[in-house]
PDB file of N, CA and C in Angstrom:
ATOM      1  N   UNK A  14      65.872  89.184  94.622  1.00  0.00           N
ATOM      2  CA  UNK A  14      66.857  90.208  94.862  1.00  0.00           C
ATOM      3  C   UNK A  14      67.985  89.603  95.716  1.00  0.00           C
ATOM      4  N   UNK A  15      69.215  89.929  95.373  1.00  0.00           N
ATOM      5  CA  UNK A  15      70.410  89.466  96.065  1.00  0.00           C
ATOM      6  C   UNK A  15      70.807  90.525  97.093  1.00  0.00           C
ATOM      7  N   UNK A  16      70.620  90.221  98.375  1.00  0.00           N
ATOM      8  CA  UNK A  16      70.949  91.159  99.441  1.00  0.00           C
ATOM      9  C   UNK A  16      72.238  90.709 100.120  1.00  0.00           C
ATOM     10  N   UNK A  17      73.134  91.651 100.367  1.00  0.00           N
ATOM     11  CA  UNK A  17      74.426  91.345 100.963  1.00  0.00           C
ATOM     12  C   UNK A  17      74.640  92.206 102.205  1.00  0.00           C
ATOM     13  N   UNK A  18      74.989  91.575 103.289  1.00  0.00           N
ATOM     14  CA  UNK A  18      75.347  92.273 104.518  1.00  0.00           C
ATOM     15  C   UNK A  18      76.824  92.657 104.416  1.00  0.00           C
ATOM     16  N   UNK A  19      77.123  93.921 104.398  1.00  0.00           N
ATOM     17  CA  UNK A  19      78.511  94.384 104.247  1.00  0.00           C
ATOM     18  C   UNK A  19      79.347  94.115 105.499  1.00  0.00           C
ATOM     19  N   UNK A  20      78.723  93.840 106.613  1.00  0.00           N
ATOM     20  CA  UNK A  20      79.425  93.594 107.877  1.00  0.00           C
ATOM     21  C   UNK A  20      79.351  92.120 108.266  1.00  0.00           C
ATOM     22  N   UNK A  21      79.430  91.237 107.279  1.00  0.00           N
ATOM     23  CA  UNK A  21      79.227  89.823 107.559  1.00  0.00           C
ATOM     24  C   UNK A  21      80.468  89.159 108.158  1.00  0.00           C
ATOM     25  N   UNK A  22      80.202  88.133 108.940  1.00  0.00           N
ATOM     26  CA  UNK A  22      81.231  87.249 109.474  1.00  0.00           C
ATOM     27  C   UNK A  22      80.806  85.828 109.155  1.00  0.00           C
ATOM     28  N   UNK A  23      81.787  84.920 109.132  1.00  0.00           N
ATOM     29  CA  UNK A  23      81.457  83.534 108.782  1.00  0.00           C
ATOM     30  C   UNK A  23      82.576  82.603 109.249  1.00  0.00           C
ATOM     31  N   UNK A  24      82.208  81.332 109.528  1.00  0.00           N
ATOM     32  CA  UNK A  24      83.235  80.342 109.860  1.00  0.00           C
ATOM     33  C   UNK A  24      83.734  79.674 108.581  1.00  0.00           C
ATOM     34  N   UNK A  25      84.994  79.258 108.584  1.00  0.00           N
ATOM     35  CA  UNK A  25      85.567  78.576 107.422  1.00  0.00           C
ATOM     36  C   UNK A  25      86.597  77.568 107.918  1.00  0.00           C
ATOM     37  N   UNK A  26      86.611  76.413 107.310  1.00  0.00           N
ATOM     38  CA  UNK A  26      87.514  75.346 107.717  1.00  0.00           C
ATOM     39  C   UNK A  26      88.946  75.626 107.266  1.00  0.00           C
ATOM     40  N   UNK A  27      89.889  75.395 108.169  1.00  0.00           N
ATOM     41  CA  UNK A  27      91.315  75.567 107.889  1.00  0.00           C
ATOM     42  C   UNK A  27      91.985  74.211 108.064  1.00  0.00           C
ATOM     43  N   UNK A  28      92.768  73.799 107.082  1.00  0.00           N
ATOM     44  CA  UNK A  28      93.584  72.594 107.206  1.00  0.00           C
ATOM     45  C   UNK A  28      95.026  73.030 107.378  1.00  0.00           C
ATOM     46  N   UNK A  29      95.655  72.558 108.443  1.00  0.00           N
ATOM     47  CA  UNK A  29      97.032  72.959 108.743  1.00  0.00           C
ATOM     48  C   UNK A  29      97.884  71.726 109.010  1.00  0.00           C
ATOM     49  N   UNK A  30      99.157  71.824 108.640  1.00  0.00           N
ATOM     50  CA  UNK A  30     100.125  70.774 108.919  1.00  0.00           C
ATOM     51  C   UNK A  30     101.250  71.364 109.751  1.00  0.00           C
ATOM     52  N   UNK A  31     101.532  70.721 110.881  1.00  0.00           N
ATOM     53  CA  UNK A  31     102.634  71.129 111.752  1.00  0.00           C
ATOM     54  C   UNK A  31     103.510  69.908 112.000  1.00  0.00           C
ATOM     55  N   UNK A  32     104.725  70.132 112.438  1.00  0.00           N
ATOM     56  CA  UNK A  32     105.635  69.049 112.781  1.00  0.00           C
ATOM     57  C   UNK A  32     105.627  68.862 114.290  1.00  0.00           C
ATOM     58  N   UNK A  33     105.564  67.595 114.735  1.00  0.00           N
ATOM     59  CA  UNK A  33     105.601  67.331 116.167  1.00  0.00           C
ATOM     60  C   UNK A  33     107.048  67.252 116.650  1.00  0.00           C
ATOM     61  N   UNK A  34     107.253  66.909 117.923  1.00  0.00           N
ATOM     62  CA  UNK A  34     108.590  66.891 118.522  1.00  0.00           C
ATOM     63  C   UNK A  34     109.519  65.873 117.861  1.00  0.00           C
ATOM     64  N   UNK A  35     108.958  64.843 117.231  1.00  0.00           N
ATOM     65  CA  UNK A  35     109.778  63.841 116.535  1.00  0.00           C
ATOM     66  C   UNK A  35     109.983  64.172 115.062  1.00  0.00           C
ATOM     67  N   UNK A  36     109.464  65.291 114.614  1.00  0.00           N
ATOM     68  CA  UNK A  36     109.626  65.696 113.224  1.00  0.00           C
ATOM     69  C   UNK A  36     108.598  65.092 112.281  1.00  0.00           C
ATOM     70  N   UNK A  37     107.553  64.494 112.829  1.00  0.00           N
ATOM     71  CA  UNK A  37     106.496  63.903 112.004  1.00  0.00           C
ATOM     72  C   UNK A  37     105.430  64.954 111.710  1.00  0.00           C
ATOM     73  N   UNK A  38     104.907  64.890 110.496  1.00  0.00           N
ATOM     74  CA  UNK A  38     103.838  65.810 110.119  1.00  0.00           C
ATOM     75  C   UNK A  38     102.536  65.426 110.814  1.00  0.00           C
ATOM     76  N   UNK A  39     101.865  66.419 111.358  1.00  0.00           N
ATOM     77  CA  UNK A  39     100.554  66.250 111.956  1.00  0.00           C
ATOM     78  C   UNK A  39      99.610  67.218 111.242  1.00  0.00           C
ATOM     79  N   UNK A  40      98.592  66.665 110.600  1.00  0.00           N
ATOM     80  CA  UNK A  40      97.634  67.492 109.873  1.00  0.00           C
ATOM     81  C   UNK A  40      96.296  67.449 110.587  1.00  0.00           C
ATOM     82  N   UNK A  41      95.668  68.594 110.694  1.00  0.00           N
ATOM     83  CA  UNK A  41      94.366  68.680 111.339  1.00  0.00           C
ATOM     84  C   UNK A  41      93.569  69.843 110.775  1.00  0.00           C
ATOM     85  N   UNK A  42      92.318  69.890 111.180  1.00  0.00           N
ATOM     86  CA  UNK A  42      91.427  70.959 110.739  1.00  0.00           C
ATOM     87  C   UNK A  42      90.869  71.693 111.947  1.00  0.00           C
ATOM     88  N   UNK A  43      90.617  72.967 111.762  1.00  0.00           N
ATOM     89  CA  UNK A  43      89.930  73.774 112.760  1.00  0.00           C
ATOM     90  C   UNK A  43      89.097  74.821 112.038  1.00  0.00           C
ATOM     91  N   UNK A  44      88.264  75.499 112.773  1.00  0.00           N
ATOM     92  CA  UNK A  44      87.432  76.557 112.201  1.00  0.00           C
ATOM     93  C   UNK A  44      88.025  77.922 112.521  1.00  0.00           C
ATOM     94  N   UNK A  45      88.127  78.737 111.500  1.00  0.00           N
ATOM     95  CA  UNK A  45      88.485  80.141 111.669  1.00  0.00           C
ATOM     96  C   UNK A  45      87.218  80.946 111.459  1.00  0.00           C
ATOM     97  N   UNK A  46      87.050  81.968 112.238  1.00  0.00           N
ATOM     98  CA  UNK A  46      85.882  82.837 112.113  1.00  0.00           C
ATOM     99  C   UNK A  46      86.381  84.168 111.571  1.00  0.00           C
ATOM    100  N   UNK A  47      85.954  84.478 110.347  1.00  0.00           N
ATOM    101  CA  UNK A  47      86.429  85.652 109.632  1.00  0.00           C
ATOM    102  C   UNK A  47      85.355  86.714 109.528  1.00  0.00           C
ATOM    103  N   UNK A  48      85.805  87.965 109.408  1.00  0.00           N
ATOM    104  CA  UNK A  48      84.912  89.047 109.002  1.00  0.00           C
ATOM    105  C   UNK A  48      85.408  89.525 107.644  1.00  0.00           C
ATOM    106  N   UNK A  49      84.495  89.981 106.827  1.00  0.00           N
ATOM    107  CA  UNK A  49      84.850  90.479 105.508  1.00  0.00           C
ATOM    108  C   UNK A  49      85.481  91.862 105.668  1.00  0.00           C
ATOM    109  N   UNK A  50      86.609  92.051 105.015  1.00  0.00           N
ATOM    110  CA  UNK A  50      87.315  93.326 105.078  1.00  0.00           C
ATOM    111  C   UNK A  50      87.140  94.055 103.754  1.00  0.00           C
ATOM    112  N   UNK A  51      86.301  95.093 103.722  1.00  0.00           N
ATOM    113  CA  UNK A  51      86.124  95.857 102.486  1.00  0.00           C
ATOM    114  C   UNK A  51      87.438  96.505 102.051  1.00  0.00           C
ATOM    115  N   UNK A  52      87.608  96.681 100.765  1.00  0.00           N
ATOM    116  CA  UNK A  52      88.836  97.248 100.214  1.00  0.00           C
ATOM    117  C   UNK A  52      89.159  98.620 100.793  1.00  0.00           C
ATOM    118  N   UNK A  53      88.160  99.475 100.974  1.00  0.00           N
ATOM    119  CA  UNK A  53      88.452 100.809 101.489  1.00  0.00           C
ATOM    120  C   UNK A  53      88.998 100.746 102.917  1.00  0.00           C
ATOM    121  N   UNK A  54      88.490  99.820 103.722  1.00  0.00           N
ATOM    122  CA  UNK A  54      89.021  99.665 105.082  1.00  0.00           C
ATOM    123  C   UNK A  54      90.429  99.087 105.058  1.00  0.00           C
ATOM    124  N   UNK A  55      90.707  98.187 104.134  1.00  0.00           N
ATOM    125  CA  UNK A  55      92.040  97.602 104.022  1.00  0.00           C
ATOM    126  C   UNK A  55      93.070  98.674 103.673  1.00  0.00           C
ATOM    127  N   UNK A  56      92.702  99.577 102.802  1.00  0.00           N
ATOM    128  CA  UNK A  56      93.623 100.655 102.407  1.00  0.00           C
ATOM    129  C   UNK A  56      93.904 101.620 103.556  1.00  0.00           C
ATOM    130  N   UNK A  57      92.974 101.762 104.485  1.00  0.00           N
ATOM    131  CA  UNK A  57      93.109 102.711 105.584  1.00  0.00           C
ATOM    132  C   UNK A  57      93.792 102.126 106.819  1.00  0.00           C
ATOM    133  N   UNK A  58      94.096 100.837 106.807  1.00  0.00           N
ATOM    134  CA  UNK A  58      94.722 100.208 107.965  1.00  0.00           C
ATOM    135  C   UNK A  58      96.154 100.692 108.142  1.00  0.00           C
ATOM    136  N   UNK A  59      96.611 100.793 109.371  1.00  0.00           N
ATOM    137  CA  UNK A  59      98.024 101.127 109.588  1.00  0.00           C
ATOM    138  C   UNK A  59      98.922 100.087 108.906  1.00  0.00           C
ATOM    139  N   UNK A  60     100.097 100.508 108.469  1.00  0.00           N
ATOM    140  CA  UNK A  60     100.992  99.643 107.705  1.00  0.00           C
ATOM    141  C   UNK A  60     101.406  98.384 108.446  1.00  0.00           C
ATOM    142  N   UNK A  61     101.480  98.424 109.756  1.00  0.00           N
ATOM    143  CA  UNK A  61     101.934  97.263 110.512  1.00  0.00           C
ATOM    144  C   UNK A  61     100.803  96.302 110.890  1.00  0.00           C
ATOM    145  N   UNK A  62      99.586  96.520 110.382  1.00  0.00           N
ATOM    146  CA  UNK A  62      98.463  95.638 110.654  1.00  0.00           C
ATOM    147  C   UNK A  62      98.545  94.418 109.744  1.00  0.00           C
ATOM    148  N   UNK A  63      98.493  93.228 110.337  1.00  0.00           N
ATOM    149  CA  UNK A  63      98.505  92.013 109.532  1.00  0.00           C
ATOM    150  C   UNK A  63      97.095  91.690 109.064  1.00  0.00           C
ATOM    151  N   UNK A  64      97.013  90.878 108.024  1.00  0.00           N
ATOM    152  CA  UNK A  64      95.698  90.474 107.527  1.00  0.00           C
ATOM    153  C   UNK A  64      94.902  89.771 108.618  1.00  0.00           C
ATOM    154  N   UNK A  65      95.541  88.865 109.358  1.00  0.00           N
ATOM    155  CA  UNK A  65      94.807  88.141 110.395  1.00  0.00           C
ATOM    156  C   UNK A  65      94.337  89.065 111.505  1.00  0.00           C
ATOM    157  N   UNK A  66      95.110  90.092 111.837  1.00  0.00           N
ATOM    158  CA  UNK A  66      94.643  91.062 112.832  1.00  0.00           C
ATOM    159  C   UNK A  66      93.374  91.756 112.348  1.00  0.00           C
ATOM    160  N   UNK A  67      93.258  91.930 111.048  1.00  0.00           N
ATOM    161  CA  UNK A  67      92.119  92.648 110.475  1.00  0.00           C
ATOM    162  C   UNK A  67      90.887  91.772 110.265  1.00  0.00           C
ATOM    163  N   UNK A  68      91.077  90.476 109.985  1.00  0.00           N
ATOM    164  CA  UNK A  68      89.924  89.660 109.580  1.00  0.00           C
ATOM    165  C   UNK A  68      89.592  88.489 110.503  1.00  0.00           C
ATOM    166  N   UNK A  69      90.536  88.020 111.302  1.00  0.00           N
ATOM    167  CA  UNK A  69      90.286  86.839 112.138  1.00  0.00           C
ATOM    168  C   UNK A  69      89.648  87.259 113.454  1.00  0.00           C
ATOM    169  N   UNK A  70      88.420  86.803 113.679  1.00  0.00           N
ATOM    170  CA  UNK A  70      87.706  87.193 114.893  1.00  0.00           C
ATOM    171  C   UNK A  70      87.694  86.101 115.945  1.00  0.00           C
ATOM    172  N   UNK A  71      88.000  84.865 115.554  1.00  0.00           N
ATOM    173  CA  UNK A  71      88.008  83.769 116.509  1.00  0.00           C
ATOM    174  C   UNK A  71      88.391  82.468 115.842  1.00  0.00           C
ATOM    175  N   UNK A  72      88.657  81.459 116.657  1.00  0.00           N
ATOM    176  CA  UNK A  72      88.932  80.110 116.174  1.00  0.00           C
ATOM    177  C   UNK A  72      88.218  79.125 117.080  1.00  0.00           C
ATOM    178  N   UNK A  73      87.914  77.951 116.538  1.00  0.00           N
ATOM    179  CA  UNK A  73      87.299  76.891 117.323  1.00  0.00           C
ATOM    180  C   UNK A  73      87.760  75.543 116.776  1.00  0.00           C
ATOM    181  N   UNK A  74      87.480  74.504 117.516  1.00  0.00           N
ATOM    182  CA  UNK A  74      87.839  73.141 117.140  1.00  0.00           C
ATOM    183  C   UNK A  74      89.348  72.948 117.048  1.00  0.00           C
ATOM    184  N   UNK A  75      90.096  73.704 117.874  1.00  0.00           N
ATOM    185  CA  UNK A  75      91.550  73.580 117.960  1.00  0.00           C
ATOM    186  C   UNK A  75      91.939  73.748 119.427  1.00  0.00           C
ATOM    187  N   UNK A  76      92.943  72.990 119.844  1.00  0.00           N
ATOM    188  CA  UNK A  76      93.443  73.105 121.216  1.00  0.00           C
ATOM    189  C   UNK A  76      94.939  73.367 121.174  1.00  0.00           C
ATOM    190  N   UNK A  77      95.359  74.401 121.871  1.00  0.00           N
ATOM    191  CA  UNK A  77      96.768  74.746 122.020  1.00  0.00           C
ATOM    192  C   UNK A  77      97.020  74.904 123.512  1.00  0.00           C
ATOM    193  N   UNK A  78      98.021  74.200 124.015  1.00  0.00           N
ATOM    194  CA  UNK A  78      98.335  74.268 125.438  1.00  0.00           C
ATOM    195  C   UNK A  78      99.100  75.524 125.784  1.00  0.00           C
ATOM    196  N   UNK A  79      98.795  76.073 126.924  1.00  0.00           N
ATOM    197  CA  UNK A  79      99.489  77.248 127.424  1.00  0.00           C
ATOM    198  C   UNK A  79     100.738  76.856 128.193  1.00  0.00           C
ATOM    199  N   UNK A  80     101.409  77.841 128.768  1.00  0.00           N
ATOM    200  CA  UNK A  80     102.627  77.609 129.552  1.00  0.00           C
ATOM    201  C   UNK A  80     102.368  76.650 130.711  1.00  0.00           C
ATOM    202  N   UNK A  81     101.169  76.718 131.284  1.00  0.00           N
ATOM    203  CA  UNK A  81     100.836  75.861 132.427  1.00  0.00           C
ATOM    204  C   UNK A  81     100.265  74.508 132.003  1.00  0.00           C
ATOM    205  N   UNK A  82     100.231  74.252 130.688  1.00  0.00           N
ATOM    206  CA  UNK A  82      99.722  72.978 130.188  1.00  0.00           C
ATOM    207  C   UNK A  82      98.216  72.956 129.968  1.00  0.00           C
ATOM    208  N   UNK A  83      97.537  73.966 130.449  1.00  0.00           N
ATOM    209  CA  UNK A  83      96.091  74.055 130.260  1.00  0.00           C
ATOM    210  C   UNK A  83      95.787  74.622 128.878  1.00  0.00           C
ATOM    211  N   UNK A  84      94.676  74.189 128.265  1.00  0.00           N
ATOM    212  CA  UNK A  84      94.323  74.720 126.940  1.00  0.00           C
ATOM    213  C   UNK A  84      94.065  76.226 126.980  1.00  0.00           C
ATOM    214  N   UNK A  85      94.584  76.914 125.963  1.00  0.00           N
ATOM    215  CA  UNK A  85      94.324  78.350 125.831  1.00  0.00           C
ATOM    216  C   UNK A  85      92.880  78.568 125.408  1.00  0.00           C
ATOM    217  N   UNK A  86      92.354  79.736 125.710  1.00  0.00           N
ATOM    218  CA  UNK A  86      90.979  80.083 125.331  1.00  0.00           C
ATOM    219  C   UNK A  86      90.927  81.564 124.988  1.00  0.00           C
ATOM    220  N   UNK A  87      89.877  81.947 124.298  1.00  0.00           N
ATOM    221  CA  UNK A  87      89.621  83.354 124.002  1.00  0.00           C
ATOM    222  C   UNK A  87      90.739  84.014 123.209  1.00  0.00           C
ATOM    223  N   UNK A  88      91.109  85.223 123.626  1.00  0.00           N
ATOM    224  CA  UNK A  88      92.135  85.990 122.909  1.00  0.00           C
ATOM    225  C   UNK A  88      93.503  85.323 122.960  1.00  0.00           C
ATOM    226  N   UNK A  89      93.791  84.589 124.025  1.00  0.00           N
ATOM    227  CA  UNK A  89      95.078  83.886 124.099  1.00  0.00           C
ATOM    228  C   UNK A  89      95.170  82.812 123.010  1.00  0.00           C
ATOM    229  N   UNK A  90      94.081  82.088 122.780  1.00  0.00           N
ATOM    230  CA  UNK A  90      94.054  81.079 121.721  1.00  0.00           C
ATOM    231  C   UNK A  90      94.162  81.749 120.357  1.00  0.00           C
ATOM    232  N   UNK A  91      93.427  82.807 120.164  1.00  0.00           N
ATOM    233  CA  UNK A  91      93.466  83.550 118.904  1.00  0.00           C
ATOM    234  C   UNK A  91      94.878  84.070 118.629  1.00  0.00           C
ATOM    235  N   UNK A  92      95.526  84.630 119.636  1.00  0.00           N
ATOM    236  CA  UNK A  92      96.888  85.133 119.469  1.00  0.00           C
ATOM    237  C   UNK A  92      97.873  84.002 119.181  1.00  0.00           C
ATOM    238  N   UNK A  93      97.674  82.843 119.789  1.00  0.00           N
ATOM    239  CA  UNK A  93      98.567  81.707 119.549  1.00  0.00           C
ATOM    240  C   UNK A  93      98.468  81.231 118.101  1.00  0.00           C
ATOM    241  N   UNK A  94      97.265  81.221 117.531  1.00  0.00           N
ATOM    242  CA  UNK A  94      97.092  80.834 116.131  1.00  0.00           C
ATOM    243  C   UNK A  94      97.762  81.866 115.227  1.00  0.00           C
ATOM    244  N   UNK A  95      97.573  83.135 115.506  1.00  0.00           N
ATOM    245  CA  UNK A  95      98.183  84.197 114.702  1.00  0.00           C
ATOM    246  C   UNK A  95      99.711  84.158 114.787  1.00  0.00           C
ATOM    247  N   UNK A  96     100.252  83.744 115.933  1.00  0.00           N
ATOM    248  CA  UNK A  96     101.689  83.775 116.171  1.00  0.00           C
ATOM    249  C   UNK A  96     102.415  82.535 115.641  1.00  0.00           C
ATOM    250  N   UNK A  97     101.711  81.439 115.444  1.00  0.00           N
ATOM    251  CA  UNK A  97     102.338  80.210 114.964  1.00  0.00           C
ATOM    252  C   UNK A  97     102.499  80.291 113.447  1.00  0.00           C
ATOM    253  N   UNK A  98     103.727  80.170 112.925  1.00  0.00           N
ATOM    254  CA  UNK A  98     103.937  80.322 111.481  1.00  0.00           C
ATOM    255  C   UNK A  98     103.093  79.376 110.622  1.00  0.00           C
ATOM    256  N   UNK A  99     103.006  78.111 110.992  1.00  0.00           N
ATOM    257  CA  UNK A  99     102.242  77.150 110.181  1.00  0.00           C
ATOM    258  C   UNK A  99     100.744  77.428 110.257  1.00  0.00           C
ATOM    259  N   UNK A 100     100.242  77.692 111.457  1.00  0.00           N
ATOM    260  CA  UNK A 100      98.806  77.944 111.621  1.00  0.00           C
ATOM    261  C   UNK A 100      98.391  79.256 110.973  1.00  0.00           C
ATOM    262  N   UNK A 101      99.227  80.287 111.112  1.00  0.00           N
ATOM    263  CA  UNK A 101      98.863  81.579 110.522  1.00  0.00           C
ATOM    264  C   UNK A 101      98.898  81.509 108.999  1.00  0.00           C
ATOM    265  N   UNK A 102      99.886  80.822 108.426  1.00  0.00           N
ATOM    266  CA  UNK A 102      99.949  80.694 106.962  1.00  0.00           C
ATOM    267  C   UNK A 102      98.735  79.933 106.438  1.00  0.00           C
ATOM    268  N   UNK A 103      98.357  78.871 107.122  1.00  0.00           N
ATOM    269  CA  UNK A 103      97.181  78.105 106.704  1.00  0.00           C
ATOM    270  C   UNK A 103      95.906  78.934 106.830  1.00  0.00           C
ATOM    271  N   UNK A 104      95.831  79.753 107.863  1.00  0.00           N
ATOM    272  CA  UNK A 104      94.643  80.578 108.092  1.00  0.00           C
ATOM    273  C   UNK A 104      94.533  81.689 107.051  1.00  0.00           C
ATOM    274  N   UNK A 105      95.643  82.316 106.706  1.00  0.00           N
ATOM    275  CA  UNK A 105      95.638  83.340 105.651  1.00  0.00           C
ATOM    276  C   UNK A 105      95.200  82.701 104.330  1.00  0.00           C
ATOM    277  N   UNK A 106      95.745  81.525 104.019  1.00  0.00           N
ATOM    278  CA  UNK A 106      95.353  80.822 102.797  1.00  0.00           C
ATOM    279  C   UNK A 106      93.873  80.500 102.775  1.00  0.00           C
ATOM    280  N   UNK A 107      93.344  80.082 103.917  1.00  0.00           N
ATOM    281  CA  UNK A 107      91.917  79.762 103.997  1.00  0.00           C
ATOM    282  C   UNK A 107      91.060  81.003 103.792  1.00  0.00           C
ATOM    283  N   UNK A 108      91.498  82.148 104.327  1.00  0.00           N
ATOM    284  CA  UNK A 108      90.735  83.385 104.132  1.00  0.00           C
ATOM    285  C   UNK A 108      90.671  83.733 102.644  1.00  0.00           C
ATOM    286  N   UNK A 109      91.820  83.705 101.977  1.00  0.00           N
ATOM    287  CA  UNK A 109      91.839  84.026 100.548  1.00  0.00           C
ATOM    288  C   UNK A 109      90.974  83.046  99.764  1.00  0.00           C
ATOM    289  N   UNK A 110      91.064  81.783 100.112  1.00  0.00           N
ATOM    290  CA  UNK A 110      90.247  80.768  99.441  1.00  0.00           C
ATOM    291  C   UNK A 110      88.759  81.029  99.674  1.00  0.00           C
ATOM    292  N   UNK A 111      88.405  81.400 100.895  1.00  0.00           N
ATOM    293  CA  UNK A 111      86.991  81.609 101.215  1.00  0.00           C
ATOM    294  C   UNK A 111      86.397  82.773 100.430  1.00  0.00           C
ATOM    295  N   UNK A 112      87.216  83.764 100.128  1.00  0.00           N
ATOM    296  CA  UNK A 112      86.739  84.920  99.371  1.00  0.00           C
ATOM    297  C   UNK A 112      86.667  84.600  97.879  1.00  0.00           C
ATOM    298  N   UNK A 113      87.695  83.933  97.359  1.00  0.00           N
ATOM    299  CA  UNK A 113      87.818  83.737  95.915  1.00  0.00           C
ATOM    300  C   UNK A 113      87.175  82.454  95.389  1.00  0.00           C
ATOM    301  N   UNK A 114      87.177  81.389  96.163  1.00  0.00           N
ATOM    302  CA  UNK A 114      86.797  80.066  95.671  1.00  0.00           C
ATOM    303  C   UNK A 114      85.410  80.035  95.016  1.00  0.00           C
ATOM    304  N   UNK A 115      84.434  80.516  95.692  1.00  0.00           N
ATOM    305  CA  UNK A 115      83.068  80.438  95.188  1.00  0.00           C
ATOM    306  C   UNK A 115      82.791  81.447  94.086  1.00  0.00           C
ATOM    307  N   UNK A 116      83.659  82.432  93.924  1.00  0.00           N
ATOM    308  CA  UNK A 116      83.421  83.479  92.925  1.00  0.00           C
ATOM    309  C   UNK A 116      84.248  83.328  91.662  1.00  0.00           C
ATOM    310  N   UNK A 117      84.928  82.175  91.515  1.00  0.00           N
ATOM    311  CA  UNK A 117      85.659  81.906  90.288  1.00  0.00           C
ATOM    312  C   UNK A 117      84.724  81.306  89.259  1.00  0.00           C
ATOM    313  N   UNK A 118      84.892  81.671  88.002  1.00  0.00           N
ATOM    314  CA  UNK A 118      84.063  81.039  86.964  1.00  0.00           C
ATOM    315  C   UNK A 118      84.432  79.566  86.826  1.00  0.00           C
ATOM    316  N   UNK A 119      83.443  78.759  86.533  1.00  0.00           N
ATOM    317  CA  UNK A 119      83.689  77.327  86.324  1.00  0.00           C
ATOM    318  C   UNK A 119      84.212  77.113  84.919  1.00  0.00           C
ATOM    319  N   UNK A 120      85.197  76.220  84.813  1.00  0.00           N
ATOM    320  CA  UNK A 120      85.771  75.940  83.487  1.00  0.00           C
ATOM    321  C   UNK A 120      85.478  74.527  83.072  1.00  0.00           C
TER     322      UNK A 120
END
């Protein structure tokens, strides 16, 4: 029997590319921790809710410096990933991939 937890969460690898101060591409990987968002809950979300606000519960294996130069942690780190255009785009792509990739028919 195939049993599914409707309230599941899982880690998934995100590959992101950002430009450094000299304009060079820097590519790295980190873990995003997602929760599955059922369709009925997605339809009921307020219009201004972003996908990452709804599904991203945490990140790990990434370091972002704060204003004081110290690494961010907890919600500050999570907010920094959501707020960075390159990191957020890569994270949204990883979420979609994590949902669809394994459920596509093989050709």
